[in-house]
Amino acid sequence: MSNSFVLVINSGSSSLKFAVIDSNTGDAVLSGLGECFGLPEATVSWKYEGQKSEEAITGEGNHHELAIKRIVALIDTLGLTSLLVAVGHRIVHGGEKFTSTIRIDESVLNEIRDLSELAPLHNPAGAKGIEAAMHAFPSLPQFAVFDTAFHQTMPAKAFTSTISNKLYKDYGIRRYGFHGTSHYFVSREAAKMINKPIEESSFISVHLGNGASVCAIRDGKSVDTSMGFTPLAGLMMGTRCGDLDPGIIEFLLKKGWSQDEVYKELNTNSGFMGVSGLTSDCRGIIEAMEQGHTGATLAFQVFTYRVAKYIASYMVSLESLDGIIFTGGIGENALPIRSEVLAYLKIFGYKEDLQANEKARFGHAGVITEAGTPIVMVIPTNEEFVIAQQSVELLKSYCS
């Protein structure tokens, strides 16, 4: 297979990320974002050869379809169409049905739609992206890569909910976990950094962004993760609450809150936003904290404390630990966050290398602890590369 370029699509409810990825190198030849879908100000922006461009999405109809039509025209104009061998889609929830990347046909698409009740904000949007791409590229094979797939190796003791097992049998209620492509990618890169086979390596991967999760990885496989039945569980996030006493939900319902109001509160008004009363953006939290904002300071403290607690608790999932990995927008760039988490972990012997921690930002990987102390590293994630690689690998199996 001479060409190895894959169009990767990550379709959200009101946005769509896309990139043309070289599956051999991970380089993005073209990348872009469609956003504000459903609103008059909907746009598509892209970056090609260092140049950024943006234009409004116009015309009648579904903005996902309109955006992909524009992306198709752009790819054709840039002479990339003939280089494409596949389209890879990031799909958030595969339930227990999908444990690996799969080629998409109508039956797979219908099953992705059927799983929408497990991810009502994500799977319907993913299905829209698939439909539009199948229409735009009828001759290209399409593949689905699932956020939940990497975590299907978790043992029952890790994924089982502590409620009636009947609810698991009837409704599939269990821990699924998310950010699987990110945890998969950085753990493989970490194994390369320490010059050890991934099958013999164990890490705690800490993906910190607007969504955040921790994953215990033993011998290259996920054995526990902080997100649960939905992406709402686990760490405090930008607008999501993370773990909380479920009795709070009953309490609010008895106070007259509607189900929708409670859902919105936990998903969009909590986390950094809720605790700080200021912003959901970590950069804004740190800036306001440095200026003495009480709410931002508390949000920073709650977040870093909970991250450190999760890391410490996941050590019991492993027989050995080769390193802790920070990744994601916050994990890769927020120096004060990493410093504070490491300070909490000093009881385990972790000691920050201040200079190395300063350098390991803005796309630069590196070990950020002092020599002779346990390893903590920063590795920029590349989920699009994983999607492109796995799509091409599966395509090759069909061609062989």
Tab-separated table of C-alpha atoms in Angstrom:
chain	number	residue	atom	x	y	z
A	1	MET	CA	0.000	0.000	0.000
A	2	SER	CA	1.981	3.027	-1.288
A	3	ASN	CA	-0.311	5.710	0.120
A	4	SER	CA	-0.989	5.874	3.822
A	5	PHE	CA	-3.051	9.020	4.289
A	6	VAL	CA	-6.219	8.779	6.351
A	7	LEU	CA	-8.902	11.393	6.852
A	8	VAL	CA	-9.623	11.323	10.572
A	9	ILE	CA	-12.959	12.709	11.759
A	10	ASN	CA	-13.927	13.425	15.353
A	11	SER	CA	-17.550	14.506	15.249
A	12	GLY	CA	-19.114	16.242	18.249
A	13	SER	CA	-22.643	17.442	18.851
A	14	SER	CA	-21.868	21.008	17.710
A	15	SER	CA	-18.401	20.668	16.226
A	16	LEU	CA	-16.238	18.475	14.020
A	17	LYS	CA	-12.458	18.079	14.155
A	18	PHE	CA	-10.712	16.698	11.096
A	19	ALA	CA	-7.207	15.951	9.904
A	20	VAL	CA	-5.446	14.224	7.049
A	21	ILE	CA	-2.858	12.064	8.794
A	22	ASP	CA	0.158	10.231	7.431
A	23	SER	CA	-0.302	6.882	9.189
A	24	ASN	CA	3.434	6.151	8.930
A	25	THR	CA	4.667	9.278	10.696
A	26	GLY	CA	1.641	10.695	12.506
A	27	ASP	CA	2.112	14.047	10.762
A	28	ALA	CA	-1.020	16.071	10.055
A	29	VAL	CA	-0.857	17.244	6.445
A	30	LEU	CA	-4.100	19.154	6.941
A	31	SER	CA	-6.027	19.817	10.145
A	32	GLY	CA	-9.103	21.801	10.986
A	33	LEU	CA	-12.246	22.398	12.979
A	34	GLY	CA	-15.881	22.978	12.201
A	35	GLU	CA	-17.662	24.640	15.106
A	36	CYS	CA	-20.817	26.392	16.304
A	37	PHE	CA	-23.008	23.918	14.416
A	38	GLY	CA	-26.671	24.817	14.637
A	39	LEU	CA	-25.881	28.526	14.971
A	40	PRO	CA	-25.667	31.295	12.349
A	41	GLU	CA	-21.969	31.798	13.134
A	42	ALA	CA	-20.992	28.207	12.191
A	43	THR	CA	-17.537	28.113	10.608
A	44	VAL	CA	-14.876	25.775	9.244
A	45	SER	CA	-11.238	26.652	9.897
A	46	TRP	CA	-8.133	24.769	8.804
A	47	LYS	CA	-4.345	24.805	8.762
A	48	TYR	CA	-2.299	23.727	5.753
A	49	GLU	CA	1.439	24.212	5.291
A	50	GLY	CA	1.536	26.629	8.189
A	51	GLN	CA	-1.234	28.840	6.839
A	52	LYS	CA	-4.546	29.224	8.690
A	53	SER	CA	-7.865	29.903	6.962
A	54	GLU	CA	-11.497	30.173	8.021
A	55	GLU	CA	-14.853	30.584	6.358
A	56	ALA	CA	-18.510	30.534	7.302
A	57	ILE	CA	-20.648	27.450	6.748
A	58	THR	CA	-23.473	28.470	4.433
A	59	GLY	CA	-26.435	26.741	2.883
A	60	GLU	CA	-29.512	24.906	4.068
A	61	GLY	CA	-29.297	21.606	5.900
A	62	ASN	CA	-27.362	19.700	8.512
A	63	HIS	CA	-24.164	21.516	9.472
A	64	HIS	CA	-22.266	18.234	9.826
A	65	GLU	CA	-23.036	17.428	6.193
A	66	LEU	CA	-22.307	20.972	5.026
A	67	ALA	CA	-18.990	21.016	6.884
A	68	ILE	CA	-17.894	17.687	5.418
A	69	LYS	CA	-18.868	18.851	1.932
A	70	ARG	CA	-16.585	21.843	2.433
A	71	ILE	CA	-13.821	19.605	3.782
A	72	VAL	CA	-14.176	17.303	0.762
A	73	ALA	CA	-13.862	20.285	-1.590
A	74	LEU	CA	-10.847	21.548	0.341
A	75	ILE	CA	-9.090	18.181	0.234
A	76	ASP	CA	-9.755	17.975	-3.503
A	77	THR	CA	-8.486	21.519	-4.128
A	78	LEU	CA	-5.273	20.745	-2.246
A	79	GLY	CA	-4.721	17.621	-4.357
A	80	LEU	CA	-4.993	15.233	-1.404
A	81	THR	CA	-8.015	13.196	-2.497
A	82	SER	CA	-6.034	10.649	-4.503
A	83	LEU	CA	-3.719	10.072	-1.516
A	84	LEU	CA	-6.492	9.008	0.848
A	85	VAL	CA	-6.876	5.299	1.553
A	86	ALA	CA	-9.503	5.407	4.315
A	87	VAL	CA	-11.607	7.513	6.648
A	88	GLY	CA	-11.217	6.890	10.384
A	89	HIS	CA	-13.838	7.993	12.892
A	90	ARG	CA	-13.433	8.512	16.614
A	91	ILE	CA	-16.518	7.060	18.316
A	92	VAL	CA	-16.854	7.615	22.052
A	93	HIS	CA	-18.867	4.592	23.181
A	94	GLY	CA	-18.636	1.050	21.875
A	95	GLY	CA	-20.217	-0.584	24.926
A	96	GLU	CA	-19.233	-4.224	25.274
A	97	LYS	CA	-20.009	-4.836	21.600
A	98	PHE	CA	-16.910	-3.215	20.111
A	99	THR	CA	-13.568	-4.170	21.633
A	100	SER	CA	-11.353	-3.058	18.741
A	101	THR	CA	-11.356	-0.983	15.567
A	102	ILE	CA	-13.950	-2.134	13.045
A	103	ARG	CA	-14.806	-1.448	9.420
A	104	ILE	CA	-18.085	0.425	9.156
A	105	ASP	CA	-21.079	-0.858	7.217
A	106	GLU	CA	-24.775	-0.161	7.709
A	107	SER	CA	-25.121	-2.733	10.487
A	108	VAL	CA	-22.165	-1.262	12.420
A	109	LEU	CA	-23.574	2.237	11.939
A	110	ASN	CA	-26.941	1.096	13.312
A	111	GLU	CA	-25.241	-0.484	16.330
A	112	ILE	CA	-23.384	2.774	17.011
A	113	ARG	CA	-26.749	4.544	16.928
A	114	ASP	CA	-28.216	1.912	19.273
A	115	LEU	CA	-25.456	2.668	21.797
A	116	SER	CA	-26.497	6.321	21.886
A	117	GLU	CA	-28.311	5.899	25.185
A	118	LEU	CA	-24.905	5.207	26.772
A	119	ALA	CA	-23.405	8.377	25.236
A	120	PRO	CA	-26.293	10.641	24.213
A	121	LEU	CA	-24.071	13.665	23.552
A	122	HIS	CA	-21.446	11.799	21.551
A	123	ASN	CA	-22.617	8.728	19.626
A	124	PRO	CA	-25.424	10.465	17.682
A	125	ALA	CA	-22.908	13.096	16.577
A	126	GLY	CA	-20.430	10.379	15.622
A	127	ALA	CA	-23.134	8.683	13.552
A	128	LYS	CA	-23.847	11.971	11.760
A	129	GLY	CA	-20.177	12.297	10.872
A	130	ILE	CA	-20.091	8.736	9.551
A	131	GLU	CA	-23.222	9.249	7.449
A	132	ALA	CA	-21.846	12.437	5.910
A	133	ALA	CA	-18.419	10.888	5.220
A	134	MET	CA	-19.902	7.749	3.671
A	135	HIS	CA	-21.933	9.951	1.350
A	136	ALA	CA	-18.937	12.160	0.513
A	137	PHE	CA	-16.435	9.312	0.056
A	138	PRO	CA	-18.478	6.322	-1.159
A	139	SER	CA	-15.413	4.521	-2.529
A	140	LEU	CA	-13.270	4.850	0.612
A	141	PRO	CA	-13.462	2.288	3.433
A	142	GLN	CA	-14.582	3.802	6.726
A	143	PHE	CA	-13.396	2.631	10.146
A	144	ALA	CA	-14.588	3.289	13.703
A	145	VAL	CA	-12.097	3.558	16.574
A	146	PHE	CA	-13.774	3.472	19.984
A	147	ASP	CA	-12.712	5.391	23.103
A	148	THR	CA	-13.932	2.504	25.235
A	149	ALA	CA	-12.152	-0.312	23.370
A	150	PHE	CA	-8.771	-0.041	25.139
A	151	HIS	CA	-10.478	-0.519	28.503
A	152	GLN	CA	-12.194	-3.778	27.583
A	153	THR	CA	-9.236	-5.613	29.151
A	154	MET	CA	-10.248	-4.430	32.634
A	155	PRO	CA	-10.982	-7.333	35.000
A	156	ALA	CA	-14.473	-7.732	36.449
A	157	LYS	CA	-13.311	-6.450	39.845
A	158	ALA	CA	-12.457	-3.138	38.186
A	159	PHE	CA	-15.430	-2.651	35.853
A	160	THR	CA	-18.239	-4.037	38.029
A	161	SER	CA	-20.530	-1.442	39.616
A	162	THR	CA	-21.469	-1.890	43.260
A	163	ILE	CA	-25.187	-2.022	42.537
A	164	SER	CA	-27.457	-4.944	41.704
A	165	ASN	CA	-25.866	-7.208	39.119
A	166	LYS	CA	-29.300	-7.371	37.508
A	167	LEU	CA	-28.807	-3.784	36.346
A	168	TYR	CA	-25.636	-4.846	34.558
A	169	LYS	CA	-27.405	-7.790	32.910
A	170	ASP	CA	-30.474	-5.735	31.951
A	171	TYR	CA	-28.894	-2.400	30.996
A	172	GLY	CA	-25.144	-2.892	30.712
A	173	ILE	CA	-24.410	-0.628	33.670
A	174	ARG	CA	-20.700	-0.997	34.433
A	175	ARG	CA	-17.449	0.932	34.166
A	176	TYR	CA	-16.468	1.450	30.518
A	177	GLY	CA	-13.829	4.182	30.608
A	178	PHE	CA	-12.894	6.698	27.939
A	179	HIS	CA	-9.845	8.474	26.440
A	180	GLY	CA	-8.761	4.983	25.381
A	181	THR	CA	-6.884	6.084	22.245
A	182	SER	CA	-4.914	8.643	24.268
A	183	HIS	CA	-3.965	6.212	27.058
A	184	TYR	CA	-3.039	3.623	24.413
A	185	PHE	CA	-0.808	6.027	22.493
A	186	VAL	CA	1.116	7.579	25.384
A	187	SER	CA	1.747	4.225	27.063
A	188	ARG	CA	3.382	2.940	23.864
A	189	GLU	CA	5.478	6.085	23.586
A	190	ALA	CA	6.463	5.801	27.259
A	191	ALA	CA	7.661	2.235	26.730
A	192	LYS	CA	9.898	3.491	23.912
A	193	MET	CA	11.283	6.216	26.178
A	194	ILE	CA	12.367	3.711	28.829
A	195	ASN	CA	13.494	1.190	26.187
A	196	LYS	CA	11.212	-1.577	27.390
A	197	PRO	CA	8.674	-3.756	25.510
A	198	ILE	CA	5.138	-2.498	26.059
A	199	GLU	CA	4.084	-6.049	26.942
A	200	GLU	CA	6.402	-5.839	29.970
A	201	SER	CA	5.644	-2.219	30.923
A	202	SER	CA	3.252	-0.762	33.488
A	203	PHE	CA	2.230	2.881	33.755
A	204	ILE	CA	-0.303	5.212	35.292
A	205	SER	CA	-1.504	7.447	32.474
A	206	VAL	CA	-2.993	10.805	33.486
A	207	HIS	CA	-4.944	12.501	30.687
A	208	LEU	CA	-5.811	16.007	31.853
A	209	GLY	CA	-7.867	18.279	29.649
A	210	ASN	CA	-11.370	19.723	29.719
A	211	GLY	CA	-12.216	16.044	30.135
A	212	ALA	CA	-9.844	14.152	32.409
A	213	SER	CA	-9.142	10.539	33.324
A	214	VAL	CA	-6.524	8.300	34.909
A	215	CYS	CA	-5.712	4.804	33.640
A	216	ALA	CA	-3.724	1.984	35.237
A	217	ILE	CA	-1.876	0.071	32.504
A	218	ARG	CA	-0.282	-3.305	33.293
A	219	ASP	CA	1.771	-5.083	30.632
A	220	GLY	CA	0.409	-2.647	28.079
A	221	LYS	CA	-3.254	-3.300	28.903
A	222	SER	CA	-5.803	-1.176	30.730
A	223	VAL	CA	-6.684	-2.713	34.099
A	224	ASP	CA	-8.556	0.231	35.643
A	225	THR	CA	-9.659	3.738	34.714
A	226	SER	CA	-11.415	6.619	36.431
A	227	MET	CA	-14.255	7.406	34.030
A	228	GLY	CA	-17.172	5.038	34.412
A	229	PHE	CA	-20.500	4.222	32.807
A	230	THR	CA	-20.307	7.730	31.341
A	231	PRO	CA	-17.501	10.330	31.044
A	232	LEU	CA	-18.991	12.107	34.078
A	233	ALA	CA	-17.264	9.890	36.657
A	234	GLY	CA	-13.778	10.129	38.116
A	235	LEU	CA	-11.707	13.301	38.227
A	236	MET	CA	-13.059	16.809	38.531
A	237	MET	CA	-12.982	18.332	35.022
A	238	GLY	CA	-13.594	21.613	33.238
A	239	THR	CA	-17.365	21.596	33.689
A	240	ARG	CA	-18.024	18.037	34.924
A	241	CYS	CA	-18.207	17.142	38.598
A	242	GLY	CA	-16.442	13.787	38.573
A	243	ASP	CA	-17.102	11.474	41.522
A	244	LEU	CA	-19.758	12.626	43.975
A	245	ASP	CA	-22.236	11.178	46.453
A	246	PRO	CA	-25.245	9.951	44.410
A	247	GLY	CA	-27.425	11.007	47.315
A	248	ILE	CA	-26.875	14.591	46.124
A	249	ILE	CA	-28.980	13.796	43.058
A	250	GLU	CA	-31.870	12.541	45.196
A	251	PHE	CA	-31.519	15.590	47.442
A	252	LEU	CA	-31.774	18.028	44.507
A	253	LEU	CA	-34.723	16.165	42.994
A	254	LYS	CA	-36.563	16.410	46.316
A	255	LYS	CA	-35.788	20.129	46.344
A	256	GLY	CA	-37.773	20.438	43.114
A	257	TRP	CA	-34.983	20.311	40.569
A	258	SER	CA	-35.909	18.598	37.301
A	259	GLN	CA	-33.916	15.688	35.925
A	260	ASP	CA	-32.644	17.922	33.111
A	261	GLU	CA	-31.568	20.615	35.558
A	262	VAL	CA	-29.595	18.122	37.632
A	263	TYR	CA	-27.979	16.643	34.516
A	264	LYS	CA	-26.969	20.074	33.261
A	265	GLU	CA	-25.602	21.078	36.661
A	266	LEU	CA	-23.350	18.026	36.913
A	267	ASN	CA	-22.167	18.165	33.290
A	268	THR	CA	-21.882	21.854	32.446
A	269	ASN	CA	-21.890	23.896	35.670
A	270	SER	CA	-19.509	21.879	37.850
A	271	GLY	CA	-15.766	21.164	37.919
A	272	PHE	CA	-13.455	24.144	37.461
A	273	MET	CA	-16.438	26.270	36.482
A	274	GLY	CA	-18.549	25.348	39.484
A	275	VAL	CA	-15.868	25.467	42.175
A	276	SER	CA	-14.212	28.666	40.944
A	277	GLY	CA	-17.398	30.455	39.930
A	278	LEU	CA	-15.219	31.973	37.230
A	279	THR	CA	-14.157	29.773	34.307
A	280	SER	CA	-13.827	26.202	33.076
A	281	ASP	CA	-10.463	26.923	31.436
A	282	CYS	CA	-7.414	25.765	33.371
A	283	ARG	CA	-5.326	28.657	32.061
A	284	GLY	CA	-7.858	31.111	33.435
A	285	ILE	CA	-7.903	29.247	36.759
A	286	ILE	CA	-4.113	29.455	37.148
A	287	GLU	CA	-3.980	33.105	36.089
A	288	ALA	CA	-6.759	34.081	38.510
A	289	MET	CA	-5.168	32.030	41.313
A	290	GLU	CA	-1.878	33.883	40.836
A	291	GLN	CA	-3.855	37.125	41.207
A	292	GLY	CA	-5.348	35.906	44.486
A	293	HIS	CA	-8.833	34.817	43.357
A	294	THR	CA	-10.251	32.653	46.177
A	295	GLY	CA	-12.529	30.491	44.012
A	296	ALA	CA	-9.796	29.804	41.444
A	297	THR	CA	-7.352	28.878	44.206
A	298	LEU	CA	-9.836	26.405	45.673
A	299	ALA	CA	-10.546	24.885	42.239
A	300	PHE	CA	-6.802	24.410	41.677
A	301	GLN	CA	-6.409	22.762	45.080
A	302	VAL	CA	-9.383	20.432	44.683
A	303	PHE	CA	-8.298	19.372	41.199
A	304	THR	CA	-4.646	18.643	42.000
A	305	TYR	CA	-5.545	16.866	45.244
A	306	ARG	CA	-7.983	14.576	43.459
A	307	VAL	CA	-5.545	13.826	40.632
A	308	ALA	CA	-2.874	12.853	43.169
A	309	LYS	CA	-5.331	10.674	45.106
A	310	TYR	CA	-6.300	8.781	41.962
A	311	ILE	CA	-2.671	8.222	40.988
A	312	ALA	CA	-1.851	6.880	44.455
A	313	SER	CA	-4.893	4.600	44.531
A	314	TYR	CA	-4.084	3.102	41.125
A	315	MET	CA	-0.733	1.847	42.347
A	316	VAL	CA	-2.619	-1.075	43.919
A	317	SER	CA	-3.730	-2.128	40.408
A	318	LEU	CA	-0.141	-2.799	39.354
A	319	GLU	CA	2.552	-5.290	40.290
A	320	SER	CA	5.223	-2.772	39.324
A	321	LEU	CA	5.273	0.812	38.078
A	322	ASP	CA	7.603	2.015	35.335
A	323	GLY	CA	6.336	5.565	35.303
A	324	ILE	CA	3.534	8.103	35.579
A	325	ILE	CA	2.560	9.831	32.325
A	326	PHE	CA	1.033	13.309	32.053
A	327	THR	CA	-0.782	14.058	28.797
A	328	GLY	CA	-3.724	16.063	27.419
A	329	GLY	CA	-3.929	19.845	27.118
A	330	ILE	CA	-3.504	20.460	30.854
A	331	GLY	CA	-1.182	17.536	31.506
A	332	GLU	CA	1.155	18.580	28.684
A	333	ASN	CA	1.281	22.299	29.405
A	334	ALA	CA	0.143	23.316	32.911
A	335	LEU	CA	3.390	23.456	34.889
A	336	PRO	CA	1.786	24.478	38.245
A	337	ILE	CA	-0.658	21.552	38.038
A	338	ARG	CA	2.122	19.014	37.535
A	339	SER	CA	4.265	20.570	40.253
A	340	GLU	CA	1.451	20.445	42.791
A	341	VAL	CA	0.542	16.834	41.986
A	342	LEU	CA	4.181	15.783	42.368
A	343	ALA	CA	4.344	17.571	45.709
A	344	TYR	CA	1.416	15.456	46.925
A	345	LEU	CA	3.261	12.300	45.804
A	346	LYS	CA	6.500	13.047	47.662
A	347	ILE	CA	5.707	10.296	50.194
A	348	PHE	CA	6.368	7.809	47.366
A	349	GLY	CA	9.768	9.341	46.596
A	350	TYR	CA	8.810	11.504	43.631
A	351	LYS	CA	10.970	14.620	43.319
A	352	GLU	CA	10.388	17.228	40.644
A	353	ASP	CA	13.212	18.343	38.375
A	354	LEU	CA	12.215	21.996	38.063
A	355	GLN	CA	14.211	22.664	34.896
A	356	ALA	CA	13.048	19.501	33.151
A	357	ASN	CA	9.432	20.216	34.083
A	358	GLU	CA	9.757	23.703	32.602
A	359	LYS	CA	11.095	22.300	29.323
A	360	ALA	CA	8.463	19.541	28.927
A	361	ARG	CA	5.698	21.763	27.581
A	362	PHE	CA	4.157	22.940	24.316
A	363	GLY	CA	4.712	19.722	22.403
A	364	HIS	CA	7.940	18.639	24.076
A	365	ALA	CA	8.135	15.265	25.829
A	366	GLY	CA	10.462	14.438	28.691
A	367	VAL	CA	11.075	13.014	32.152
A	368	ILE	CA	10.280	15.644	34.812
A	369	THR	CA	11.583	13.953	37.957
A	370	GLU	CA	15.122	13.972	39.278
A	371	ALA	CA	17.513	11.166	38.384
A	372	GLY	CA	17.427	8.370	40.936
A	373	THR	CA	13.797	9.037	41.862
A	374	PRO	CA	10.661	7.371	40.401
A	375	ILE	CA	9.933	8.370	36.825
A	376	VAL	CA	7.249	10.860	35.831
A	377	MET	CA	7.126	11.883	32.193
A	378	VAL	CA	5.210	14.209	29.915
A	379	ILE	CA	4.148	12.820	26.535
A	380	PRO	CA	2.000	14.791	24.053
A	381	THR	CA	-0.909	12.631	22.966
A	382	ASN	CA	-1.799	11.982	19.327
A	383	GLU	CA	-5.190	10.305	19.142
A	384	GLU	CA	-5.522	11.063	15.431
A	385	PHE	CA	-2.352	9.060	14.756
A	386	VAL	CA	-3.834	6.058	16.583
A	387	ILE	CA	-7.041	6.291	14.556
A	388	ALA	CA	-5.094	6.541	11.291
A	389	GLN	CA	-2.733	3.683	12.191
A	390	GLN	CA	-5.464	1.318	13.299
A	391	SER	CA	-7.565	2.121	10.232
A	392	VAL	CA	-4.683	1.328	7.892
A	393	GLU	CA	-3.730	-1.822	9.799
A	394	LEU	CA	-7.267	-3.141	9.486
A	395	LEU	CA	-7.442	-2.088	5.845
A	396	LYS	CA	-4.263	-4.078	5.137
A	397	SER	CA	-5.831	-7.156	6.728
A	398	TYR	CA	-8.756	-6.846	4.324
A	399	CYS	CA	-6.372	-6.492	1.363
A	400	SER	CA	-4.091	-9.373	2.301
